[in-house]
């Protein structure tokens, strides 16, 4: 594939952007970046849909003209995409003059073919959907989307002979198994085609009822139905029907469409039959995703549960937010959003796994090789396993990304990341250093760095800024070129021996989960005024500084081994440690003992850690515990133990 064209829906501007819009657009951005990564000339389109009844109603409610209203909301979408650093190539608006020309050209072409006719129709019209429903489509007499009773309208309009293309569309979907994906939505469209006789589509609205739309080229008393107008944006953006230059259309069409499941029918039935009637190629794939739910409920302004994507990306970091969205939604299914779920994913995958790997390897390389990339040397079976794991994960990642199975792609890529963390523990570079096995130590560090580089490159579509930072920390500048992925998959050595690399990494700080606030114990006096309860009386033991045994039992004291130690980058008195407490991944602990110990003296030392303290940020780094020390006459000693890592002191 030399070119690739991905589109989002053009978002309807009767309401402001929310998490659902952000998800679709971030996925499109990730797909564009992915195809650029594998060597394609990739293009992305997004924009806003600005005609129809609902726009007029929303504008009237705010005492604005339709044009004033759509200009404001469209600008909000464009501003959000800028803040989310979406790398789109074009932002289209259905009020653009070129788009209007294209819609009229499409209408005229289908009209001239005899597939648009004038007739009278009476039907159940939902103003929320801006479409007519048949009796069969209603659920207990209500619109299946809005659960409101449609208004029965009878009027003369223009109709598209959609029924003419029912059998063609059905057969096309059967012959092309991945035309609509995931499969459940392909089956849903087939059920629509098999369960009902496809009716002709009303594609106009009389100006006597609605003027805010694109005028029909063959009848100035009518405007175009909003869906027929909106769907044409995918080709109007490429210049079809509005200019003499078809170079973009010929280069990039057919497209990959991304839509949410609520607009499956217009994209799965209306649009392909419109293209067929106009003798144009249909799109390559229709990729359909589910909803983001909040507490198992669809986001709704009336419920007050609409998630602001700008706040989430600013508070937790844009790349972490992008990773969460692609990792936690299995494309096609609904997914639940909460800050707790987002924090859990960040702490587990990004901080504990990926961030910890970069932090410990770069700090050990700084200690053992003065921040320069060591030579690779002879590989052992353990080393070969790391290379094989990353190469296999890379192949699967690329295939799954092409299949829009983003969550599975990322899950598979995390297997070698976790394996590399275990490899660090099993190879024990600190022991190799103590024993003077410099060549083997160099090989271990280099194996890790080469494969960390591959992971960093593969993560570019999902976390572009973090990917570039990780590569820079490994001494590589990120340059996209057509052979990048081929080189990544076929070559083992990508880093230059002796090149300088970063001595530390802290890309993904941990976050604390929001704590529940307990209401103060407040009572009222006889006058109804609030009064604070007096502090509880203390017993003699408390006054003497003694504690109850139950208080001691609250402490979780555990034995661990210091795997890495280094100076805090922003504080002279603090040291940063990676400590193995027998858990899946080492803990980062910050301790104010730099005046008493050199970091090089502490690697491999046994320590006792208070393991159940809440995380605390110290000068930009989060500490997950406290290393216990003993002090006498200005002399500081570490408490240690011969017990195994993770052993609890009681």
CSV table of N, CA, C and O in Angstrom, one decimal, residues 451-501:
chain,number,residue,atom,x,y,z
A,451,UNK,N,16.6,-3.6,22.3
A,451,UNK,CA,15.2,-4.0,22.3
A,451,UNK,C,14.3,-2.9,22.8
A,451,UNK,O,13.1,-2.8,22.4
A,452,UNK,N,14.8,-2.1,23.8
A,452,UNK,CA,14.0,-0.9,24.2
A,452,UNK,C,13.8,0.1,23.1
A,452,UNK,O,12.8,0.7,23.0
A,453,UNK,N,14.8,0.2,22.2
A,453,UNK,CA,14.7,1.1,21.1
A,453,UNK,C,13.6,0.6,20.1
A,453,UNK,O,12.8,1.4,19.7
A,454,UNK,N,13.6,-0.7,19.9
A,454,UNK,CA,12.5,-1.2,19.0
A,454,UNK,C,11.1,-0.9,19.6
A,454,UNK,O,10.2,-0.5,18.9
A,455,UNK,N,11.0,-1.1,20.9
A,455,UNK,CA,9.7,-0.9,21.5
A,455,UNK,C,9.3,0.6,21.4
A,455,UNK,O,8.2,1.0,21.1
A,456,UNK,N,10.3,1.5,21.6
A,456,UNK,CA,10.1,2.9,21.5
A,456,UNK,C,9.6,3.3,20.1
A,456,UNK,O,8.7,4.1,20.0
A,457,UNK,N,10.2,2.8,19.1
A,457,UNK,CA,9.8,3.1,17.7
A,457,UNK,C,8.3,2.6,17.5
A,457,UNK,O,7.5,3.3,16.9
A,458,UNK,N,8.0,1.4,17.9
A,458,UNK,CA,6.7,0.8,17.6
A,458,UNK,C,5.6,1.6,18.3
A,458,UNK,O,4.5,1.6,17.9
A,459,UNK,N,5.9,2.2,19.4
A,459,UNK,CA,4.9,3.0,20.2
A,459,UNK,C,4.7,4.4,19.6
A,459,UNK,O,3.8,5.1,20.1
A,460,UNK,N,5.4,4.7,18.5
A,460,UNK,CA,5.2,6.1,18.0
A,460,UNK,C,3.7,6.4,17.6
A,460,UNK,O,3.2,7.5,17.9
A,461,UNK,N,3.0,5.5,17.0
A,461,UNK,CA,1.6,5.8,16.6
A,461,UNK,C,0.7,6.1,17.8
A,461,UNK,O,-0.2,7.0,17.8
A,462,UNK,N,1.0,5.5,18.9
A,462,UNK,CA,0.1,5.6,20.1
A,462,UNK,C,0.6,6.7,21.0
A,462,UNK,O,-0.2,7.5,21.5
A,463,UNK,N,1.9,6.8,21.3
A,463,UNK,CA,2.5,7.8,22.2
A,463,UNK,C,3.6,8.5,21.4
A,463,UNK,O,4.8,8.3,21.7
A,464,UNK,N,3.3,9.4,20.5
A,464,UNK,CA,4.3,10.0,19.6
A,464,UNK,C,5.4,10.7,20.4
A,464,UNK,O,6.6,10.6,20.1
A,465,UNK,N,5.0,11.6,21.3
A,465,UNK,CA,6.0,12.4,22.0
A,465,UNK,C,6.9,11.6,22.9
A,465,UNK,O,8.1,11.7,22.9
A,466,UNK,N,6.3,10.6,23.6
A,466,UNK,CA,7.1,9.7,24.5
A,466,UNK,C,8.0,8.8,23.7
A,466,UNK,O,9.1,8.5,24.1
A,467,UNK,N,7.5,8.4,22.5
A,467,UNK,CA,8.3,7.5,21.7
A,467,UNK,C,9.6,8.3,21.3
A,467,UNK,O,10.7,7.7,21.3
A,468,UNK,N,9.5,9.5,20.8
A,468,UNK,CA,10.6,10.3,20.4
A,468,UNK,C,11.6,10.6,21.6
A,468,UNK,O,12.8,10.5,21.4
A,469,UNK,N,11.0,10.8,22.8
A,469,UNK,CA,11.8,11.0,24.0
A,469,UNK,C,12.6,9.8,24.3
A,469,UNK,O,13.8,9.8,24.7
A,470,UNK,N,11.9,8.6,24.3
A,470,UNK,CA,12.6,7.4,24.6
A,470,UNK,C,13.8,7.1,23.6
A,470,UNK,O,14.8,6.6,24.0
A,471,UNK,N,13.5,7.4,22.4
A,471,UNK,CA,14.6,7.2,21.4
A,471,UNK,C,15.7,8.1,21.6
A,471,UNK,O,16.9,7.7,21.5
A,472,UNK,N,15.4,9.4,22.0
A,472,UNK,CA,16.4,10.3,22.3
A,472,UNK,C,17.3,9.9,23.5
A,472,UNK,O,18.5,10.1,23.5
A,473,UNK,N,16.6,9.4,24.5
A,473,UNK,CA,17.3,8.9,25.7
A,473,UNK,C,18.3,7.8,25.3
A,473,UNK,O,19.3,7.6,26.0
A,474,UNK,N,18.0,7.1,24.2
A,474,UNK,CA,18.9,6.0,23.8
A,474,UNK,C,19.9,6.5,22.7
A,474,UNK,O,20.5,5.7,22.1
A,475,UNK,N,19.9,7.8,22.5
A,475,UNK,CA,20.9,8.3,21.6
A,475,UNK,C,20.5,8.3,20.2
A,475,UNK,O,21.4,8.5,19.3
A,476,UNK,N,19.2,8.2,19.9
A,476,UNK,CA,18.7,8.1,18.5
A,476,UNK,C,17.8,9.2,18.2
A,476,UNK,O,16.8,9.5,19.0
A,477,UNK,N,17.9,9.9,17.1
A,477,UNK,CA,16.9,10.8,16.6
A,477,UNK,C,15.9,10.1,15.8
A,477,UNK,O,16.2,9.3,14.9
A,478,UNK,N,14.6,10.4,16.0
A,478,UNK,CA,13.5,9.7,15.3
A,478,UNK,C,13.3,10.4,13.9
A,478,UNK,O,13.0,11.6,13.8
A,479,UNK,N,13.6,9.7,12.9
A,479,UNK,CA,13.4,10.1,11.5
A,479,UNK,C,12.6,9.1,10.7
A,479,UNK,O,13.0,8.0,10.6
A,480,UNK,N,11.4,9.5,10.3
A,480,UNK,CA,10.5,8.6,9.6
A,480,UNK,C,11.0,8.5,8.1
A,480,UNK,O,11.3,9.5,7.5
A,481,UNK,N,11.2,7.2,7.7
A,481,UNK,CA,11.5,7.0,6.3
A,481,UNK,C,10.9,5.6,5.9
A,481,UNK,O,10.5,4.8,6.7
A,482,UNK,N,10.8,5.4,4.6
A,482,UNK,CA,10.0,4.3,4.1
A,482,UNK,C,10.6,2.9,4.5
A,482,UNK,O,9.9,1.9,4.5
A,483,UNK,N,11.9,2.8,4.9
A,483,UNK,CA,12.5,1.5,5.2
A,483,UNK,C,12.6,1.4,6.7
A,483,UNK,O,13.3,0.4,7.2
A,484,UNK,N,12.0,2.3,7.5
A,484,UNK,CA,12.3,2.2,9.0
A,484,UNK,C,11.8,0.9,9.6
A,484,UNK,O,12.6,0.3,10.3
A,485,UNK,N,10.6,0.5,9.3
A,485,UNK,CA,10.1,-0.8,9.9
A,485,UNK,C,10.8,-2.0,9.4
A,485,UNK,O,11.1,-2.9,10.1
A,486,UNK,N,11.2,-2.0,8.1
A,486,UNK,CA,11.9,-3.1,7.5
A,486,UNK,C,13.3,-3.2,8.2
A,486,UNK,O,13.7,-4.3,8.6
A,487,UNK,N,13.9,-2.1,8.4
A,487,UNK,CA,15.2,-2.1,9.2
A,487,UNK,C,15.0,-2.6,10.6
A,487,UNK,O,15.8,-3.4,11.1
A,488,UNK,N,13.9,-2.2,11.2
A,488,UNK,CA,13.7,-2.5,12.6
A,488,UNK,C,13.5,-4.0,12.8
A,488,UNK,O,13.9,-4.6,13.8
A,489,UNK,N,12.8,-4.6,11.8
A,489,UNK,CA,12.5,-6.0,11.9
A,489,UNK,C,13.6,-7.0,11.4
A,489,UNK,O,13.6,-8.1,11.8
A,490,UNK,N,14.5,-6.5,10.6
A,490,UNK,CA,15.5,-7.3,10.1
A,490,UNK,C,16.9,-7.2,10.7
A,490,UNK,O,17.7,-8.1,10.6
A,491,UNK,N,17.1,-6.0,11.3
A,491,UNK,CA,18.4,-5.7,11.9
A,491,UNK,C,18.4,-5.8,13.4
A,491,UNK,O,17.4,-5.5,14.1
A,492,UNK,N,19.5,-6.3,14.0
A,492,UNK,CA,19.6,-6.4,15.5
A,492,UNK,C,20.2,-5.2,16.1
A,492,UNK,O,19.9,-4.8,17.2
A,493,UNK,N,21.2,-4.6,15.4
A,493,UNK,CA,21.9,-3.5,15.9
A,493,UNK,C,21.5,-2.2,15.3
A,493,UNK,O,21.5,-2.0,14.1
A,494,UNK,N,21.0,-1.3,16.2
A,494,UNK,CA,20.5,0.0,15.7
A,494,UNK,C,21.2,1.1,16.4
A,494,UNK,O,21.2,2.3,16.0
A,495,UNK,N,21.8,0.8,17.6
A,495,UNK,CA,22.5,1.9,18.4
A,495,UNK,C,24.0,1.8,18.1
A,495,UNK,O,24.5,0.7,17.8
A,496,UNK,N,24.7,2.9,18.3
A,496,UNK,CA,26.1,3.0,18.0
A,496,UNK,C,26.9,2.8,19.3
A,496,UNK,O,26.7,3.5,20.3
A,497,UNK,N,27.8,1.8,19.3
A,497,UNK,CA,28.7,1.6,20.5
A,497,UNK,C,29.5,2.8,20.8
A,497,UNK,O,30.1,3.4,19.9
A,498,UNK,N,29.4,3.2,22.1
A,498,UNK,CA,30.2,4.4,22.5
A,498,UNK,C,29.4,5.6,22.5
A,498,UNK,O,29.8,6.7,23.0
A,499,UNK,N,28.2,5.6,21.9
A,499,UNK,CA,27.4,6.8,21.8
A,499,UNK,C,26.8,7.2,23.2
A,499,UNK,O,26.6,6.3,24.0
A,500,UNK,N,26.7,8.5,23.5
A,500,UNK,CA,26.2,8.9,24.8
A,500,UNK,C,24.7,8.7,24.9
A,500,UNK,O,24.0,9.0,23.9
A,501,UNK,N,24.2,8.3,26.0
A,501,UNK,CA,22.8,8.1,26.3
A,501,UNK,C,22.4,8.8,27.6
A,501,UNK,O,23.3,9.1,28.4
